Short mmCIF file of C-alpha atoms in Angstrom, two decimals:
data_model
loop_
_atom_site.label_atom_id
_atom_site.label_comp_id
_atom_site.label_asym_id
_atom_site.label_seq_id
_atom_site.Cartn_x
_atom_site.Cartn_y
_atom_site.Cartn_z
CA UNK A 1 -56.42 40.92 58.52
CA UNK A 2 -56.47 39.87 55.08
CA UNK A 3 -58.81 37.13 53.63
CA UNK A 4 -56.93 34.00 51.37
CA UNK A 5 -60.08 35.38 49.31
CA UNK A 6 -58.51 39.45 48.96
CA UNK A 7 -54.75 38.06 49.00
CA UNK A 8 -55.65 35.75 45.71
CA UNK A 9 -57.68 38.92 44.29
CA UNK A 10 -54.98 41.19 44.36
CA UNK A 11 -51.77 38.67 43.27
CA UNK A 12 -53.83 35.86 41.11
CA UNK A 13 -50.08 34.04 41.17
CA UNK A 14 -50.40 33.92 44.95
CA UNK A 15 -53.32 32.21 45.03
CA UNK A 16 -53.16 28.63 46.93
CA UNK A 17 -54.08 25.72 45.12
CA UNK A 18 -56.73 23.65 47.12
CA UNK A 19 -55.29 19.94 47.16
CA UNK A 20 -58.85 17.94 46.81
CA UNK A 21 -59.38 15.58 49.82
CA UNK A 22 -57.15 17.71 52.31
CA UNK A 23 -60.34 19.71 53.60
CA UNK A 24 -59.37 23.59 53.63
CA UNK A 25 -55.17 22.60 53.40
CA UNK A 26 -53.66 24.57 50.47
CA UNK A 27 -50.38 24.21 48.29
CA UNK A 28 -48.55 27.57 47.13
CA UNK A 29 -46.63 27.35 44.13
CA UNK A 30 -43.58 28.57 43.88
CA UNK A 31 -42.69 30.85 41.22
CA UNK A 32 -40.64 29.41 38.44
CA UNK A 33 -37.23 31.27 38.05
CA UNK A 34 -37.50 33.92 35.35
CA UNK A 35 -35.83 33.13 31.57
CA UNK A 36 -33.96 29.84 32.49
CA UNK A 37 -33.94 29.03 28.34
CA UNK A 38 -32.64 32.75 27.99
CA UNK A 39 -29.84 31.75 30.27
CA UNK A 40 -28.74 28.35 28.50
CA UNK A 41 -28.57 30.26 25.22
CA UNK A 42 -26.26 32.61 26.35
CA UNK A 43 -24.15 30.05 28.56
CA UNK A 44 -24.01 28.10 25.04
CA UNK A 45 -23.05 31.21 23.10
CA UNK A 46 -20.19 32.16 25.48
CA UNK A 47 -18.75 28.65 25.60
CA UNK A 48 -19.01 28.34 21.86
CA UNK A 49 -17.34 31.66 21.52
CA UNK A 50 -14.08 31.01 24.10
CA UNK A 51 -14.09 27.70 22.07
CA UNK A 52 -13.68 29.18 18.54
CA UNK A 53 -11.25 31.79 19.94
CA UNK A 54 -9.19 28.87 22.08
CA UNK A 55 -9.01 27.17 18.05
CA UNK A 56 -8.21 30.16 16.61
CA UNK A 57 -5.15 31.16 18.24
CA UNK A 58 -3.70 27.53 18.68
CA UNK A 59 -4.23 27.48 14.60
CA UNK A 60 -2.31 30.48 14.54
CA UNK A 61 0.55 30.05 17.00
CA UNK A 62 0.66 26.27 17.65
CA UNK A 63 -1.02 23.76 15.67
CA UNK A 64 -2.71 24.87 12.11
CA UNK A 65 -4.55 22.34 9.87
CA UNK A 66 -4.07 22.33 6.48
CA UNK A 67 -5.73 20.83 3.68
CA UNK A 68 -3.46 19.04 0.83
CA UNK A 69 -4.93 20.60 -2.44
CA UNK A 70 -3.29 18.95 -5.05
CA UNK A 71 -1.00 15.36 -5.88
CA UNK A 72 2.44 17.09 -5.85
CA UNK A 73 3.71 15.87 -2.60
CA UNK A 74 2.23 12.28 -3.73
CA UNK A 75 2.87 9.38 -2.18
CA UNK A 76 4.17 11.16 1.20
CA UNK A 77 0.69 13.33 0.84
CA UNK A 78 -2.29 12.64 -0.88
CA UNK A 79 -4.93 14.83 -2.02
CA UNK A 80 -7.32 15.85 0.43
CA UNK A 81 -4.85 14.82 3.68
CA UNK A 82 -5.09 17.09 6.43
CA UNK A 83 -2.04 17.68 7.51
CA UNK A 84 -0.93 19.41 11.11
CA UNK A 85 1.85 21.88 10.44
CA UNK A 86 4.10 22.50 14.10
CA UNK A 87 4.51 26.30 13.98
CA UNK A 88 6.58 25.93 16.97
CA UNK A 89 9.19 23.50 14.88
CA UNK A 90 11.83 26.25 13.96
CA UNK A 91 10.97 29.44 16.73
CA UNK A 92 13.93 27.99 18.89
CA UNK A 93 16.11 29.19 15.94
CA UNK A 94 16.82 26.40 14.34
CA UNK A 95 16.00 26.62 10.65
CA UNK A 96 13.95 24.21 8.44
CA UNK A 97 16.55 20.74 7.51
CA UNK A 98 17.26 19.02 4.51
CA UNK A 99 13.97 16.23 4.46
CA UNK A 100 11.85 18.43 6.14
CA UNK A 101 8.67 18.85 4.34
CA UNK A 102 6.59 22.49 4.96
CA UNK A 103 4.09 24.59 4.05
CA UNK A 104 5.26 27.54 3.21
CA UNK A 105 3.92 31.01 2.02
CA UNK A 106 5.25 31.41 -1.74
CA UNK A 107 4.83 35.58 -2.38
CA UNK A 108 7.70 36.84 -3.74
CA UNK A 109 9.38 33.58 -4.85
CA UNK A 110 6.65 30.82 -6.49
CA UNK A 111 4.24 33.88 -7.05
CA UNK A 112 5.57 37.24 -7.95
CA UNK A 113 2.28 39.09 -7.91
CA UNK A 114 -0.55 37.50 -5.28
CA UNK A 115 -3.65 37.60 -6.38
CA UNK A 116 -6.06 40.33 -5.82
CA UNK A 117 -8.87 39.53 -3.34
CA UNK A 118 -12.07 40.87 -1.80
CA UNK A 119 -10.60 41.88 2.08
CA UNK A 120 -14.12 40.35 3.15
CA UNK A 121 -14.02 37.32 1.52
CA UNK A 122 -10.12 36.91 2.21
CA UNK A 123 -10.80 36.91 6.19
CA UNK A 124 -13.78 34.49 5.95
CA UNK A 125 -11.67 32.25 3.93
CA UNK A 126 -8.88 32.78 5.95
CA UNK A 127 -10.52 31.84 9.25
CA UNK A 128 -12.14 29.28 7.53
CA UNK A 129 -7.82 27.61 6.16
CA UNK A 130 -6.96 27.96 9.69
CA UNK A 131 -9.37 25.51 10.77
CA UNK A 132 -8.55 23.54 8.19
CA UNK A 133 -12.48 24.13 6.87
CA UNK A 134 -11.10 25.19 3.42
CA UNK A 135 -8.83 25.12 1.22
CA UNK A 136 -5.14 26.77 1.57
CA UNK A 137 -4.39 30.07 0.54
CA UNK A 138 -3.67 30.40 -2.88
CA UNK A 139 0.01 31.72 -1.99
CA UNK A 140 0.36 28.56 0.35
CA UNK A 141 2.52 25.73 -0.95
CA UNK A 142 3.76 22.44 0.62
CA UNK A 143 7.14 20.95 -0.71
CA UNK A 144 10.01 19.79 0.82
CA UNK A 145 13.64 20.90 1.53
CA UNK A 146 16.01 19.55 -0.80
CA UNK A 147 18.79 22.43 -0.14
CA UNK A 148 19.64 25.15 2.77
CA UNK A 149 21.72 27.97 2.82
CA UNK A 150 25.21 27.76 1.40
CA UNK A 151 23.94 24.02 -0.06
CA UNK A 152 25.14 23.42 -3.97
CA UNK A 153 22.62 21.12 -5.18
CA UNK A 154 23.21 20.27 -8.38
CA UNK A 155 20.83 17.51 -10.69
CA UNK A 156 21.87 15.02 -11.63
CA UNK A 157 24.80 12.81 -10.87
CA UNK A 158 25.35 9.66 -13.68
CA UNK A 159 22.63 7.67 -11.96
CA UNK A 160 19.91 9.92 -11.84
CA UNK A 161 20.87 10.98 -8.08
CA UNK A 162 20.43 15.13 -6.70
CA UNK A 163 23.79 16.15 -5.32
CA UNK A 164 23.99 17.97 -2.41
CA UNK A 165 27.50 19.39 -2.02
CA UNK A 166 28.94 16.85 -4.13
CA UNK A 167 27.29 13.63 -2.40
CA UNK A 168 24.13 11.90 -3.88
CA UNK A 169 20.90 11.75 -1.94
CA UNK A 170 18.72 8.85 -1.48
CA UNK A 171 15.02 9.68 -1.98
CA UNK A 172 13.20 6.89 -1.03
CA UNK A 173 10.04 9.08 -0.71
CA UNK A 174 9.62 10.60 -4.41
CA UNK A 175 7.31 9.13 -6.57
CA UNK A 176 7.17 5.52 -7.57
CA UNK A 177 8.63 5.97 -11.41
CA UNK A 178 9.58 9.42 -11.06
CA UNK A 179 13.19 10.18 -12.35
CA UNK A 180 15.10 12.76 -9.10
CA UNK A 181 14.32 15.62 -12.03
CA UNK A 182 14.02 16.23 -15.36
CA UNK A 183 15.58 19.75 -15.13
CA UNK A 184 19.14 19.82 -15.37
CA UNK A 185 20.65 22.49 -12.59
CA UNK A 186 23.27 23.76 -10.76
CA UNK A 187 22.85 26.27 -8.13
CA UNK A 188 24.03 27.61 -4.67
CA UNK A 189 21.27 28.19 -1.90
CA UNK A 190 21.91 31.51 -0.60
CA UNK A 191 21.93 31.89 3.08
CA UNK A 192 18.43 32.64 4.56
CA UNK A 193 16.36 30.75 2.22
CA UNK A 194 15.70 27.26 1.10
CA UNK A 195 15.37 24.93 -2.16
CA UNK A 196 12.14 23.36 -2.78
CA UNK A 197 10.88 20.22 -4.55
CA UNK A 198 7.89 18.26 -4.56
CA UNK A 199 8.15 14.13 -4.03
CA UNK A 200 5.77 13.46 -7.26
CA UNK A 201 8.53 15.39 -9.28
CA UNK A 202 6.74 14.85 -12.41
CA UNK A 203 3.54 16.89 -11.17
CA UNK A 204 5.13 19.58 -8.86
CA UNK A 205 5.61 22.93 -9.61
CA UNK A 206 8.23 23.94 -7.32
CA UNK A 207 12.14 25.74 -7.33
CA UNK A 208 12.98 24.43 -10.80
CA UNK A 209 10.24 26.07 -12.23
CA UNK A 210 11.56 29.70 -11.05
CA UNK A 211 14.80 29.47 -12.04
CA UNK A 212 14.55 32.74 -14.35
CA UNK A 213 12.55 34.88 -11.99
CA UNK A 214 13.46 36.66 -9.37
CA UNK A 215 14.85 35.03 -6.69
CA UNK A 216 15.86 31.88 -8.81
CA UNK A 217 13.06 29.86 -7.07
CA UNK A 218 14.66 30.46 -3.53
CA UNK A 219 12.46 30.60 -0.68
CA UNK A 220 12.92 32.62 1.85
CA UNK A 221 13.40 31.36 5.51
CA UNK A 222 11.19 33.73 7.15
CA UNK A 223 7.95 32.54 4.77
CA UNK A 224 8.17 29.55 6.34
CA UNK A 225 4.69 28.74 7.96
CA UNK A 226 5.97 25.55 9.64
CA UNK A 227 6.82 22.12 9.45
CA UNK A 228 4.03 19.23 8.58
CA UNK A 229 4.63 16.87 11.07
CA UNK A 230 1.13 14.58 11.48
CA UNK A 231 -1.41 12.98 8.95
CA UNK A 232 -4.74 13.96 11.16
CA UNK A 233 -6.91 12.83 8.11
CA UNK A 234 -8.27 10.78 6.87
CA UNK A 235 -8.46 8.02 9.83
CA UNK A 236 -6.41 5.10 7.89
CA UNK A 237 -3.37 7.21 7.20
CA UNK A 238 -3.22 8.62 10.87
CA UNK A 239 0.26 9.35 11.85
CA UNK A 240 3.52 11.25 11.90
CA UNK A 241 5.48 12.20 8.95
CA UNK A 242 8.73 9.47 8.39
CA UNK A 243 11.61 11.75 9.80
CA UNK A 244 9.58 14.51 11.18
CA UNK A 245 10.18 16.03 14.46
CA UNK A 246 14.36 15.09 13.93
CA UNK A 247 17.00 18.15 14.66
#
């Protein structure tokens, strides 16, 4: 039979430990469970990794952030809001209203020619606009609806007002000071796409400005990214848009 003595020679981590006091009574030590740190590390990784792709494709089908780059939609938006544009808002059919303010992808109508880009640096940034991390595409644009399909808007009636089809709208949202538009115009949406304005009318690029371009500053329907229903940033303007979420 073997000796404790030949057992602790052959396997050193079998060896009992001799508890001093207890006479010839020995403890074994268990052995410890191999790579328990290795194990952690790649629980964390995987958990991070379902997380990022859980974000990624409610950013892209539900809920995206986006970051307000610039005054034009000032007072509703503010530089440096983060908005949350509802991608679901118009997939029952329903198209984008009059009052609805969205964001929008302007190729083809605001931007004739989008802007040439290194692919690998256009997916990081990308990625990185989803999660509202950076700023929008350069293509990406938030106004609001002043005129659907069919709509004659015209500017301006004798006090000031935009027509639409012949009755004067009340735009309690544009800029304090701002006149409804300096542009004179007269046009007739065509069906499938949408007139745009900013509410700080004064510092907003938007339909009037692509008048004699192609398209005539219409945007189409389909580059609608979604509507911007929620303020999620900065904490003391939290809340919903006035009017969003209606039809």
């Amino acid at each position: 039979m073997d000796t404790e003595a030949e057992l602790s020679e052959r396997d050193p981590s079998s060896a009992p430990t001799t508890v001093p006091g207890e006479g010839s009574r020995s403890l074994r030590i268990p052995d410890r469970p191999d790579g328990p740190t290795n194990w952690t590390w790649r629980r964390t990784a995987l958990l991070g990794a379902v997380c990022a792709v859980f974000v990624l494709l409610l950013s892209n089908y539900v809920v995206q952030p986006y970051q307000i780059p610039s005054g034009s939609m000032e007072p509703t938006l503010e530089v440096g809001d983060r908005v949350l544009v509802n991608k679901l808002a118009y997939r029952s059919g329903s198209g984008p209203h009059r009052g609805d303010v969205v964001v929008f992808d302007g190729t083809g109508s605001f931007v004739q020619e989008p802007p040439e880009e290194n692919p690998v640096a256009a997916l990081v940034h990308s990625a990185a606009a989803s999660l509202g991390l950076a700023g929008p595409e350069e293509t990406d644009y938030v106004k609001r609806v002043v005129g659907v399909g069919g709509d004659r808007v015209v500017c301006c009636d004798r006090k000031g007002r935009i027509e639409v089809n012949g009755r004067p709208v009340t735009e309690d949202y544009l800029y304090p000071g701002d006149a409804a538009s300096r542009v004179r115009f007269d046009i007739v949406v065509p069906d499938g796409t949408l007139w745009m304005m900013g509410d700080h009318r004064s510092n907003s690029r938007d339909s009037r400005d692509h008048l004699g371009e192609p398209g005539g500053g219409m945007v189409p329907v389909d580059r609608v990214i979604g509507r911007v229903d929620w303020i999620g940033w900065p904490p003391g303007r939290l809340g919903s848009l006035p009017g969003a979420g209606h039809g």
